[in-house]
Each structure stands twice: as structure tokens, then as C-alpha cells.
CSV table of C-alpha atoms and ligand atoms in Angstrom, one decimal:
chain,number,residue,atom,x,y,z
A,1,UNK,CA,75.6,22.2,81.5
A,2,UNK,CA,74.1,25.4,82.6
A,3,UNK,CA,74.7,28.8,84.1
A,4,UNK,CA,72.7,30.8,86.6
A,5,UNK,CA,73.4,34.4,87.4
A,6,UNK,CA,73.2,35.3,91.1
A,7,UNK,CA,74.9,38.6,91.4
A,8,UNK,CA,76.2,41.6,89.4
A,9,UNK,CA,73.2,40.9,87.2
A,10,UNK,CA,71.8,44.2,85.9
A,11,UNK,CA,74.0,45.8,88.6
A,12,UNK,CA,77.7,46.1,89.3
A,13,UNK,CA,78.4,44.6,92.7
A,14,UNK,CA,78.0,41.2,94.2
A,15,UNK,CA,79.6,39.2,91.3
A,16,UNK,CA,78.5,35.6,91.5
A,17,UNK,CA,77.6,33.1,88.8
A,18,UNK,CA,76.8,29.4,89.2
A,19,UNK,CA,78.2,27.0,86.6
A,20,UNK,CA,76.8,23.4,86.7
A,21,UNK,CA,78.6,20.6,84.7
A,22,UNK,CA,78.0,16.9,85.2
A,23,UNK,CA,75.6,17.6,88.0
A,24,UNK,CA,78.1,19.5,90.1
A,25,UNK,CA,78.1,23.3,90.7
A,26,UNK,CA,81.0,25.7,90.8
A,27,UNK,CA,80.8,29.4,91.6
A,28,UNK,CA,82.5,32.0,89.5
A,29,UNK,CA,83.3,34.8,92.1
A,30,UNK,CA,81.6,35.2,95.4
A,31,UNK,CA,81.4,39.0,95.9
A,32,UNK,CA,79.7,41.3,98.4
A,33,UNK,CA,76.7,43.4,97.3
A,34,UNK,CA,77.5,47.1,98.1
A,35,UNK,CA,75.0,50.0,98.2
A,36,UNK,CA,72.0,50.5,100.5
A,37,UNK,CA,73.0,49.2,103.9
A,38,UNK,CA,69.8,47.2,104.7
A,39,UNK,CA,69.4,45.8,101.3
A,40,UNK,CA,73.0,44.8,101.0
A,41,UNK,CA,72.9,43.2,104.4
A,42,UNK,CA,69.9,41.2,103.5
A,43,UNK,CA,71.4,40.0,100.2
A,44,UNK,CA,74.8,39.2,101.7
A,45,UNK,CA,73.6,37.3,104.7
A,46,UNK,CA,71.8,34.6,102.8
A,47,UNK,CA,72.7,32.5,99.7
A,48,UNK,CA,70.1,31.4,97.2
A,49,UNK,CA,71.6,27.9,97.3
A,50,UNK,CA,73.1,25.6,99.9
A,51,UNK,CA,76.8,26.6,100.2
A,52,UNK,CA,77.8,23.1,101.2
A,53,UNK,CA,76.6,21.8,97.8
A,54,UNK,CA,79.1,24.0,95.9
A,55,UNK,CA,82.1,21.9,94.7
A,56,UNK,CA,84.6,24.8,94.1
A,57,UNK,CA,85.0,28.5,93.6
A,58,UNK,CA,86.9,30.1,90.7
A,59,UNK,CA,87.8,33.7,91.6
A,60,UNK,CA,88.5,36.4,89.0
A,61,UNK,CA,90.2,38.9,91.3
A,62,UNK,CA,90.4,40.1,94.9
A,63,UNK,CA,88.1,43.2,94.8
A,64,UNK,CA,85.5,42.8,97.5
A,65,UNK,CA,82.6,42.9,95.1
A,66,UNK,CA,84.1,39.6,93.7
A,67,UNK,CA,85.8,37.9,96.7
A,68,UNK,CA,84.1,39.6,99.7
A,69,UNK,CA,81.5,36.9,100.5
A,70,UNK,CA,83.9,33.9,100.5
A,71,UNK,CA,84.1,33.9,104.3
A,72,UNK,CA,80.2,34.0,104.4
A,73,UNK,CA,80.1,31.0,102.1
A,74,UNK,CA,82.5,29.1,104.4
A,75,UNK,CA,80.5,30.2,107.4
A,76,UNK,CA,77.5,28.6,105.8
A,77,UNK,CA,79.1,25.3,105.1
A,78,UNK,CA,81.3,25.6,101.9
A,79,UNK,CA,84.6,23.5,102.3
A,80,UNK,CA,85.9,23.1,98.7
A,81,UNK,CA,88.9,24.7,97.0
A,82,UNK,CA,88.9,28.3,95.9
A,83,UNK,CA,91.0,28.9,92.8
A,84,UNK,CA,92.7,32.2,92.1
A,85,UNK,CA,95.9,33.7,90.8
A,86,UNK,CA,98.9,33.8,93.2
A,87,UNK,CA,98.7,37.6,93.6
A,88,UNK,CA,94.9,37.4,94.3
A,89,UNK,CA,95.7,34.8,97.0
A,90,UNK,CA,98.1,37.2,98.7
A,91,UNK,CA,95.7,40.1,98.4
A,92,UNK,CA,92.7,38.1,99.7
A,93,UNK,CA,94.8,37.5,102.8
A,94,UNK,CA,94.8,41.2,103.7
A,95,UNK,CA,91.6,42.2,102.1
A,96,UNK,CA,89.3,39.6,103.7
A,97,UNK,CA,90.8,40.2,107.1
A,98,UNK,CA,90.1,43.9,106.6
A,99,UNK,CA,86.5,43.1,105.4
A,100,UNK,CA,85.8,41.0,108.5
A,101,UNK,CA,87.0,43.9,110.7
A,102,UNK,CA,84.6,46.2,108.8
A,103,UNK,CA,81.7,43.7,109.2
A,104,UNK,CA,82.3,43.4,113.0
A,105,UNK,CA,82.5,47.2,113.4
A,106,UNK,CA,79.4,47.8,111.3
A,107,UNK,CA,77.4,45.5,113.5
A,108,UNK,CA,78.5,47.3,116.6
A,109,UNK,CA,77.1,50.5,115.0
A,110,UNK,CA,73.8,48.9,114.0
A,111,UNK,CA,73.4,47.2,117.4
A,112,UNK,CA,73.8,50.5,119.2
A,113,UNK,CA,71.0,51.9,117.0
A,114,UNK,CA,68.9,48.7,117.5
A,115,UNK,CA,69.3,49.0,121.3
A,116,UNK,CA,68.0,52.5,121.3
A,117,UNK,CA,65.0,51.4,119.3
A,118,UNK,CA,64.4,48.3,121.4
A,119,UNK,CA,65.3,45.9,118.6
A,120,UNK,CA,67.3,42.7,119.0
A,121,UNK,CA,71.0,42.5,118.1
A,122,UNK,CA,72.2,41.4,114.7
A,123,UNK,CA,75.3,39.3,114.0
A,124,UNK,CA,78.1,40.2,111.6
A,125,UNK,CA,78.0,38.7,108.1
A,126,UNK,CA,81.2,37.0,109.1
A,127,UNK,CA,84.1,37.4,111.5
A,128,UNK,CA,87.9,37.1,111.5
A,129,UNK,CA,87.4,33.4,112.5
A,130,UNK,CA,85.5,32.8,109.3
A,131,UNK,CA,88.3,34.4,107.3
A,132,UNK,CA,90.9,32.2,109.1
A,133,UNK,CA,88.8,29.2,107.9
A,134,UNK,CA,88.6,30.6,104.4
A,135,UNK,CA,92.3,31.4,103.7
A,136,UNK,CA,93.6,27.8,103.7
A,137,UNK,CA,91.1,26.9,100.9
A,138,UNK,CA,92.7,29.4,98.5
A,139,UNK,CA,94.8,27.8,95.7
A,140,UNK,CA,97.2,30.2,93.9
A,141,UNK,CA,97.5,29.4,90.2
A,142,UNK,CA,99.9,30.7,87.5
A,143,UNK,CA,98.6,32.8,84.6
A,144,UNK,CA,98.5,30.9,81.3
A,145,UNK,CA,98.4,27.4,82.8
A,146,UNK,CA,95.4,25.1,82.6
A,147,UNK,CA,94.1,23.4,85.8
A,148,UNK,CA,91.2,21.1,86.7
A,149,UNK,CA,88.5,22.8,88.7
A,150,UNK,CA,86.3,19.6,89.0
A,151,UNK,CA,85.7,16.8,86.6
A,152,UNK,CA,84.5,18.4,83.4
A,153,UNK,CA,85.7,21.9,84.1
A,154,UNK,CA,89.2,23.1,83.1
A,155,UNK,CA,90.3,26.6,83.6
A,156,UNK,CA,93.1,28.9,82.4
A,157,UNK,CA,93.7,32.4,83.8
A,158,UNK,CA,95.0,35.3,81.6
A,159,UNK,CA,95.9,38.7,82.9
A,160,UNK,CA,92.8,41.0,82.8
A,161,UNK,CA,95.0,44.1,83.4
A,162,UNK,CA,92.4,45.5,85.9
A,163,UNK,CA,94.2,45.2,89.2
A,164,UNK,CA,97.1,43.2,90.7
A,165,UNK,CA,96.3,39.5,90.2
A,166,UNK,CA,93.2,40.1,88.1
A,167,UNK,CA,92.2,37.5,85.6
A,168,UNK,CA,89.9,36.6,82.8
A,169,UNK,CA,88.9,32.9,82.8
A,170,UNK,CA,89.0,30.6,79.8
A,171,UNK,CA,86.9,27.5,80.8
A,172,UNK,CA,86.6,24.3,78.9
A,173,UNK,CA,83.5,22.3,79.9
A,174,UNK,CA,82.9,18.6,79.2
A,175,UNK,CA,79.8,16.5,79.7
A,176,UNK,CA,79.1,13.2,77.9
A,177,UNK,CA,80.0,13.8,74.3
A,178,UNK,CA,79.7,17.6,74.6
A,179,UNK,CA,82.6,20.0,74.9
A,180,UNK,CA,82.2,23.8,75.0
A,181,UNK,CA,84.2,26.8,75.8
A,182,UNK,CA,83.0,29.5,78.1
A,183,UNK,CA,85.0,32.8,78.8
A,184,UNK,CA,84.4,35.0,81.7
A,185,UNK,CA,86.1,38.4,81.3
A,186,UNK,CA,86.1,39.2,85.1
A,187,UNK,CA,86.7,42.9,85.4
A,188,UNK,CA,88.6,44.0,82.3
A,189,UNK,CA,91.3,46.7,82.6
A,190,UNK,CA,92.6,49.1,80.0
A,191,UNK,CA,95.7,49.1,77.9
A,192,UNK,CA,98.4,51.4,79.2
A,193,UNK,CA,97.3,51.6,82.9
A,194,UNK,CA,100.3,52.4,85.2
A,195,UNK,CA,102.0,49.5,87.0
A,196,UNK,CA,99.9,46.7,85.4
A,197,UNK,CA,100.4,44.7,82.3
A,198,UNK,CA,97.9,45.3,79.5
A,199,UNK,CA,94.9,42.9,79.3
A,200,UNK,CA,95.8,39.6,77.6
A,201,UNK,CA,93.2,38.2,75.2
A,202,UNK,CA,92.1,34.8,76.3
A,203,UNK,CA,91.9,33.4,72.7
A,204,UNK,CA,89.0,33.3,70.4
A,205,UNK,CA,87.8,29.8,71.2
A,206,UNK,CA,84.6,30.7,72.9
A,207,UNK,CA,81.1,29.5,72.4
A,208,UNK,CA,79.7,31.5,75.3
A,209,UNK,CA,81.0,34.7,76.9
A,210,UNK,CA,80.2,36.4,80.2
A,211,UNK,CA,81.5,39.9,79.8
A,212,UNK,CA,81.6,42.8,82.2
A,213,UNK,CA,79.8,46.0,81.0
A,214,UNK,CA,80.6,48.6,83.7
A,215,UNK,CA,81.3,51.4,81.2
A,216,UNK,CA,79.5,49.9,78.2
A,217,UNK,CA,78.1,53.2,77.2
A,218,UNK,CA,80.9,55.6,78.3
A,219,UNK,CA,84.3,56.7,77.0
A,220,UNK,CA,87.2,57.5,79.3
A,221,UNK,CA,89.9,60.1,78.8
A,222,UNK,CA,93.1,58.4,77.6
A,223,UNK,CA,95.4,56.9,80.3
A,224,UNK,CA,98.0,59.5,79.1
A,225,UNK,CA,95.7,62.3,80.4
A,226,UNK,CA,96.1,61.1,84.1
A,227,UNK,CA,98.9,63.4,85.1
A,228,UNK,CA,97.3,66.5,83.6
A,229,UNK,CA,93.9,65.7,84.9
A,230,UNK,CA,95.1,65.2,88.4
A,231,UNK,CA,97.4,68.3,88.4
A,232,UNK,CA,94.6,70.7,87.5
A,233,UNK,CA,92.4,70.3,90.6
A,234,UNK,CA,95.5,70.0,92.8
A,235,UNK,CA,96.7,73.4,91.6
A,236,UNK,CA,93.3,75.0,92.2
A,237,UNK,CA,93.1,73.6,95.7
A,238,UNK,CA,96.7,74.6,96.5
A,239,UNK,CA,95.9,78.2,95.5
A,240,UNK,CA,93.1,78.2,98.1
A,241,UNK,CA,95.3,76.4,100.6
A,242,UNK,CA,92.6,73.7,100.8
A,243,UNK,CA,92.9,70.0,101.4
A,244,UNK,CA,92.7,67.6,98.5
A,245,UNK,CA,90.7,64.5,99.6
A,246,UNK,CA,90.7,61.5,97.4
A,247,UNK,CA,88.7,58.3,98.1
A,248,UNK,CA,90.9,55.5,96.7
A,249,UNK,CA,90.2,51.8,96.6
A,250,UNK,CA,92.8,50.5,98.9
A,251,UNK,CA,93.8,48.1,96.1
A,252,UNK,CA,94.6,49.4,92.7
A,253,UNK,CA,93.5,53.0,92.5
A,254,UNK,CA,95.6,54.0,95.6
A,255,UNK,CA,98.8,52.5,94.2
A,256,UNK,CA,98.1,54.1,90.8
A,257,UNK,CA,97.5,57.5,92.3
A,258,UNK,CA,100.8,57.1,94.3
A,259,UNK,CA,102.6,56.1,91.1
A,260,UNK,CA,101.2,59.2,89.2
A,261,UNK,CA,101.9,61.5,92.1
A,262,UNK,CA,105.4,60.1,92.3
A,263,UNK,CA,106.0,61.0,88.6
A,264,UNK,CA,104.5,64.5,89.1
A,265,UNK,CA,106.9,64.9,92.1
A,266,UNK,CA,110.0,63.8,90.1
A,267,UNK,CA,109.0,66.2,87.4
A,268,UNK,CA,109.0,69.0,90.1
A,269,UNK,CA,105.3,69.8,89.6
A,270,UNK,CA,104.2,69.0,93.2
A,271,UNK,CA,107.4,68.3,95.0
A,272,UNK,CA,106.4,70.8,97.7
A,273,UNK,CA,103.1,69.1,98.5
A,274,UNK,CA,102.7,66.6,101.4
A,275,UNK,CA,100.8,63.4,100.4
A,276,UNK,CA,99.3,61.1,103.0
A,277,UNK,CA,97.9,57.6,102.3
A,278,UNK,CA,95.7,57.1,105.3
A,279,UNK,CA,94.8,53.4,105.2
A,280,UNK,CA,96.3,50.5,107.1
A,281,UNK,CA,94.9,48.3,104.3
A,282,UNK,CA,96.6,50.3,101.6
A,283,UNK,CA,99.9,50.0,103.5
A,284,UNK,CA,99.5,46.2,103.7
A,285,UNK,CA,98.4,46.0,100.1
A,286,UNK,CA,101.4,48.0,98.9
A,287,UNK,CA,103.6,45.5,100.6
A,288,UNK,CA,101.8,42.8,98.6
A,289,UNK,CA,102.4,44.7,95.4
A,290,UNK,CA,106.1,44.7,96.1
A,291,UNK,CA,106.0,40.9,96.4
A,292,UNK,CA,104.4,40.4,93.0
A,293,UNK,CA,106.6,42.0,90.3
A,294,UNK,CA,105.5,39.2,87.9
A,295,UNK,CA,102.3,41.3,87.5
A,296,UNK,CA,104.1,44.6,86.6
A,297,UNK,CA,104.5,46.2,83.2
A,298,UNK,CA,107.9,47.0,81.6
A,299,UNK,CA,107.9,50.6,82.8
A,300,UNK,CA,107.3,49.7,86.5
A,301,UNK,CA,110.1,47.0,86.3
A,302,UNK,CA,112.4,49.7,84.9
A,303,UNK,CA,111.7,52.0,87.8
A,304,UNK,CA,112.3,49.1,90.2
A,305,UNK,CA,115.7,48.5,88.5
A,306,UNK,CA,116.8,52.1,88.3
A,307,UNK,CA,119.5,53.3,90.7
A,308,UNK,CA,117.5,56.3,92.0
A,309,UNK,CA,113.8,57.0,92.5
A,310,UNK,CA,113.4,53.3,92.4
A,311,UNK,CA,110.3,52.9,94.6
A,312,UNK,CA,107.2,53.3,92.5
A,313,UNK,CA,105.0,53.3,95.7
A,314,UNK,CA,106.9,55.9,97.7
A,315,UNK,CA,108.7,59.3,97.5
A,316,UNK,CA,110.0,61.9,99.8
A,317,UNK,CA,106.9,63.8,100.5
A,318,UNK,CA,104.7,60.7,100.9
A,319,UNK,CA,103.6,59.3,104.2
A,320,UNK,CA,101.8,56.1,104.8
A,321,UNK,CA,99.5,56.2,107.9
A,322,UNK,CA,98.7,53.1,109.9
A,323,UNK,CA,97.5,54.3,113.3
A,324,UNK,CA,94.2,56.1,114.1
A,325,UNK,CA,95.8,58.9,116.1
A,326,UNK,CA,98.0,60.0,113.3
A,327,UNK,CA,95.0,59.9,111.0
A,328,UNK,CA,93.0,62.1,113.3
A,329,UNK,CA,95.8,64.7,113.4
A,330,UNK,CA,95.1,65.4,109.7
A,331,UNK,CA,91.8,66.9,110.7
A,332,UNK,CA,93.6,69.9,112.3
A,333,UNK,CA,96.5,70.1,109.9
A,334,UNK,CA,96.2,73.2,107.7
A,335,UNK,CA,96.1,72.7,103.9
A,336,UNK,CA,97.4,72.3,101.3
A,337,UNK,CA,98.0,68.6,101.4
A,338,UNK,CA,96.7,65.5,99.7
A,339,UNK,CA,95.0,62.7,101.6
A,340,UNK,CA,94.1,59.4,100.0
A,341,UNK,CA,92.0,57.0,102.0
A,342,UNK,CA,89.7,54.0,101.5
A,343,UNK,CA,87.1,53.0,100.8
A,344,UNK,CA,86.9,54.1,97.2
A,345,UNK,CA,83.1,54.7,97.2
A,346,UNK,CA,83.3,56.4,100.6
A,347,UNK,CA,80.7,54.1,102.1
A,348,UNK,CA,83.0,53.1,105.0
A,349,UNK,CA,86.6,53.4,106.2
A,350,UNK,CA,88.7,56.4,107.2
A,351,UNK,CA,87.8,58.5,104.1
A,352,UNK,CA,84.3,59.0,105.7
A,353,UNK,CA,85.9,60.9,108.6
A,354,UNK,CA,88.0,63.0,106.2
A,355,UNK,CA,84.9,63.9,104.3
A,356,UNK,CA,82.8,64.6,107.4
A,357,UNK,CA,85.6,66.9,108.4
A,358,UNK,CA,86.3,68.5,105.0
A,359,UNK,CA,83.2,68.7,102.8
A,360,UNK,CA,81.9,71.8,104.5
A,361,UNK,CA,84.9,74.0,103.6
A,362,UNK,CA,84.8,75.6,100.2
A,363,UNK,CA,88.7,75.7,100.0
A,364,UNK,CA,88.8,71.9,99.9
A,365,UNK,CA,88.7,69.6,96.9
A,366,UNK,CA,87.3,66.1,96.6
A,367,UNK,CA,88.7,64.2,93.7
A,368,UNK,CA,86.8,61.2,92.5
A,369,UNK,CA,88.9,58.7,90.6
A,370,UNK,CA,86.8,55.4,90.6
A,371,UNK,CA,83.4,53.9,90.0
A,372,UNK,CA,80.8,54.9,92.5
A,373,UNK,CA,77.9,52.5,93.0
A,374,UNK,CA,74.3,53.8,93.5
A,375,UNK,CA,73.5,55.0,97.0
A,376,UNK,CA,77.1,55.3,98.2
A,377,UNK,CA,78.4,58.6,99.7
A,378,UNK,CA,80.8,58.8,96.8
A,379,UNK,CA,77.9,58.7,94.3
A,380,UNK,CA,76.0,61.4,96.2
A,381,UNK,CA,79.1,63.7,95.9
A,382,UNK,CA,79.4,62.9,92.2
A,383,UNK,CA,75.7,63.8,91.8
A,384,UNK,CA,76.5,67.2,93.5
A,385,UNK,CA,73.9,66.7,96.2
A,386,UNK,CA,74.0,69.9,98.3
A,387,UNK,CA,73.6,68.1,101.6
A,388,UNK,CA,74.8,64.6,102.3
A,389,UNK,CA,74.3,62.4,105.4
A,390,UNK,CA,77.6,61.3,107.0
A,391,UNK,CA,77.4,59.1,110.2
A,392,UNK,CA,73.7,60.0,110.3
A,393,UNK,CA,74.3,63.7,110.4
A,394,UNK,CA,73.6,66.1,107.5
A,395,UNK,CA,76.6,67.9,106.1
A,396,UNK,CA,76.5,70.8,103.6
A,397,UNK,CA,78.8,70.2,100.7
A,398,UNK,CA,80.8,73.4,100.0
A,399,UNK,CA,84.0,71.7,98.8
A,400,UNK,CA,84.6,71.4,95.1
A,401,UNK,CA,84.0,67.9,93.8
A,402,UNK,CA,85.7,66.8,90.5
A,403,UNK,CA,85.5,63.5,88.8
A,404,UNK,CA,88.5,62.3,86.8
A,405,UNK,CA,87.7,59.8,84.1
A,406,UNK,CA,91.2,58.8,83.1
A,407,UNK,CA,91.9,56.8,86.2
A,408,UNK,CA,89.3,54.1,85.7
A,409,UNK,CA,90.6,50.5,86.1
A,410,UNK,CA,87.8,49.3,83.8
A,411,UNK,CA,87.8,49.2,80.0
A,412,UNK,CA,85.5,51.8,78.5
A,413,UNK,CA,83.0,51.3,75.6
A,414,UNK,CA,85.5,51.3,72.8
A,415,UNK,CA,88.0,49.1,74.8
A,416,UNK,CA,85.2,46.6,75.6
A,417,UNK,CA,84.0,46.5,71.9
A,418,UNK,CA,87.6,46.0,70.8
A,419,UNK,CA,88.2,43.1,73.3
A,420,UNK,CA,84.9,41.3,72.6
A,421,UNK,CA,85.3,42.0,68.9
A,422,UNK,CA,88.3,39.7,68.8
A,423,UNK,CA,86.1,36.6,69.4
A,424,UNK,CA,84.9,34.6,66.5
A,425,UNK,CA,81.4,35.8,65.8
A,426,UNK,CA,80.3,32.7,63.9
A,427,UNK,CA,81.4,30.4,66.8
A,428,UNK,CA,79.9,32.6,69.6
A,429,UNK,CA,76.5,31.2,70.5
A,430,UNK,CA,75.6,33.8,73.2
A,431,UNK,CA,77.1,36.8,75.0
A,432,UNK,CA,75.9,37.5,78.5
A,433,UNK,CA,76.5,41.0,79.8
A,434,UNK,CA,76.9,41.4,83.6
A,435,UNK,CA,78.6,43.8,86.0
A,436,UNK,CA,76.9,46.9,84.7
A,437,UNK,CA,73.9,49.1,85.4
A,438,UNK,CA,71.1,48.3,82.8
A,439,UNK,CA,71.7,51.5,80.8
A,440,UNK,CA,75.4,50.7,80.4
A,441,UNK,CA,74.8,47.0,79.5
A,442,UNK,CA,72.1,47.9,77.0
A,443,UNK,CA,74.4,50.4,75.2
A,444,UNK,CA,77.1,47.8,75.0
A,445,UNK,CA,74.6,45.2,73.8
A,446,UNK,CA,73.6,47.6,71.0
A,447,UNK,CA,77.3,48.0,70.0
A,448,UNK,CA,78.0,44.3,70.0
A,449,UNK,CA,74.9,43.5,67.9
A,450,UNK,CA,76.0,46.2,65.4
A,451,UNK,CA,79.4,44.5,65.4
A,452,UNK,CA,77.9,41.2,64.3
A,453,UNK,CA,77.2,39.4,67.6
A,454,UNK,CA,73.7,38.2,67.0
A,455,UNK,CA,72.8,36.8,70.5
A,456,UNK,CA,73.5,39.2,73.3
A,457,UNK,CA,71.6,39.0,76.6
A,458,UNK,CA,71.5,41.0,79.8
A,459,UNK,CA,70.5,38.4,82.4
A,460,UNK,CA,68.6,39.3,85.6
A,461,UNK,CA,69.3,37.8,89.0
A,462,UNK,CA,68.2,34.2,89.1
A,463,UNK,CA,68.1,33.8,85.3
A,464,UNK,CA,69.4,30.5,83.9
A,465,UNK,CA,70.9,29.7,80.6
A,466,UNK,CA,71.6,26.3,79.0
A,467,UNK,CA,75.1,25.8,77.6
A,468,UNK,CA,75.7,23.3,74.7
B,501,ZN,ZN1,87.3,44.8,90.1
B,502,ZN,ZN1,84.0,44.5,90.0
């Protein structure tokens, strides 16, 4: 039995780990690498193994850095089952179609450039046809129930509290007379996040642990600070009659933002302010949310059941925008208003147009509410670069950029230490830290060793580890 780390190793995106038991290999996640366009394209277009040799995929959640290369895997010959939770299955349906659309459009853009330079055309990573071939392979499973992945691998999903449908995996592995327990945290959420249930501990029966480490060295403001943190930059921008531009991951962050804005609106704090969610994907995903109340916390269920204000994803001043023309009209609309658009790292999607249109105006406000990977436009704004390239053109950044650290969907250092700290230290043979930049993973590693976990590793891409 062994593991090989193929993605999100000493980095955050492209989550993909190979687990081999009884001579057959299963993938844990099959995500897209995000970041520098050329490098990402190169990594995403080839697999370091033969996809047709993979027996099954076990998916932790629907975020594109975990699920986004499933259609690529199928395009290159994979035909096995893809296990996920029921809500993840529903989300993949909309998210993978959207991702294929982005891939096809990206290639049009690249090929125009290539043509000018006399270079040959490139093909998309995958197309909507590949997505159509992928979706029937998805198997939606219940939380808390054990299922067989292949002979020798059993899996149980528990709620990771990170996004709708997100899960941690408790895997039991059997080969010959050996049995061992492997846990994969997936992306781990935070207790108290709006809408979602709190992360459920998978149980301390683990010999090996693969843990995320996104914020292994950082502390977030408490979830309870969300409303105040958001209100402060809104008020400043409203005084200047500026636009408030928020890149939001179409899944998760956008619905949370809407939920918090809904509360601020009911409390009369922003009831005058128009809010636009400009993303056809967010519109579709919000529909998926409404279909999966089994993933909601008590508070959200109570809102759904209340006689008035009973839509946590909508309120009077909120408009969801599907069509492009309506989206373009926002360019000429005078502030103040809020626009939330995807993608969350501003590397593609409608948010890029809003930023191209808005960053040059000092009245405007850009509010960053999620993780920004290296080399994305979002990260450049967070780093306060005075000039950023958007669609190949330089734009001077005059708008104010604020980063809110209470909105993270990821556990922070203390929350990670507390979650991992629940495992039996004597039993745990090795902890592998993934899904984190090296500095973050190293700080978490230090914390875990101080807490009594003697063997903690930060595997690099291609590294292998024997289990049992
Ligand atoms: Zn995630
Ligand atoms: Zn992730």
C-alpha cells in the first residue's frame, strides 16, 4: 500500500493524490492547477500516469482545484466511478460545465495571440463533450456511511464544513493481513461559518493523515467579526459614492456574502444599497444550495422556516445577473453599489471586466474575501501592486483594496491544530501536510510537532510514501 503526491504538494491548487492498494490505484481528488497561465496549462494538459489505469476517484469537494480536471482525466481514458457526496455531485454538474466553457474561451484567446505570432493553434484542456462523458461517472454518497471504493479500500465521508457538500475522508485500507486507516481532511472549514454545519471530526482511528495546511501559520478574525468587517469598507466607499467590487468564488464565498449582506440589510445597516451578484454560475449554484438543505446549519434552517425574510440567498435590494448585457450596464451605473462576481481569484470570469473598469477610480473599493493563489490578479491586488495587467493592458490601481480575514472558508492555524490534535498521537505513524505554500505548511508542521506528533512531512510533487 502506498501514496504518491501529484498535486497541491508544497502548493495549494491542483489537489491530486494517488493511493495504491492491492496493485490498483485510486485518485483522491483530481483538481486543476491555477496560477501562471502557461505553467498551469502545461501541468493540467498531461497526467503523470496513464488515466485509463486509474480504478476510481474519490472526491473531497467540488471546488475546481479539487474536481476541475476530472473531464481531462476522462478525455485521456479514465472510465471508472467517481465517488463524492450528493451535494458535490449536484455542484459538479454546474461547475464542470462552467469550467469547460472557460477552457474553450481561454483557448480562443490564446489562439488569437498565437495566430498573430505565427504559432500553431492549441486545443482546450477539455470541452463540454468531455464534461458530458464525466457526469454519468459521478456517484453521490451519504455522509457518515461506509462504501467500497475498490477491493481493499473502504471510505466514509464526514462533513468538512468548508463548502456545500465538502467532506473529509476516512479510508480503511486492506492488503493481505494488513489493515490501516488513512484520513484525508480535504479542505477543512471553520466552526461557526454561516449556512454550513461545523466540521465533523472523522474519528481518531488514523494511522496516517493527509491534512490541508492553507493557513497553517495564520490566524483569522473570528467568524463573528464578518458583519462588522464587511460594513466598514462598505461605509467608506458609500461616502465616496464608489463601487464596491468583490471577487467571490461562485461557490461558497458568494452565498456567504449574500447571507451576511442579507443580515446587514434586515438590521437596516445597508438597506438602501443595491447589491448585484453578477455570475451565471453563482445563480445556478445558489439553486443547488436551495436543493441541499441537508448540508445547512440550524440557523439557516430556521431562516428557511421563518414566515418572513425566509430566503437566505435573496433580499429586496439584491439582483442576480445572468446575461452579459445586463452585466455590462453596471460599468456605466454610478455608485454606490456592491457587485460580487467570480472568479474568486480574479484570474478569469466577469470580475476581471469589473476590475478593468473600476480599479482606476480612487472612489472605488475592492474587497478581497478569499484565498488568492500566487500570480493571480487577486494576489497582485492584495500585494498592492501599483500597476496590474488586465487583458494584457496595464491598469493603474487607484481604488482602495481591503482584505477581510474573517470570511475564509479554511480553518486557520489554531483550528487546524485543534482538529489534528484530536487524533491519537501514539497511533499516528505519519502526518503529510498538503494544500499549503511551504511557509504555511512548515509553520503548521512546527506546531504539530510541538503538540506531540513526531512524524510530520511536507511531501513534494512526485514523492511516494509507503503505508503499513
Ligand atoms: Zn476548497
Ligand atoms: Zn482547495
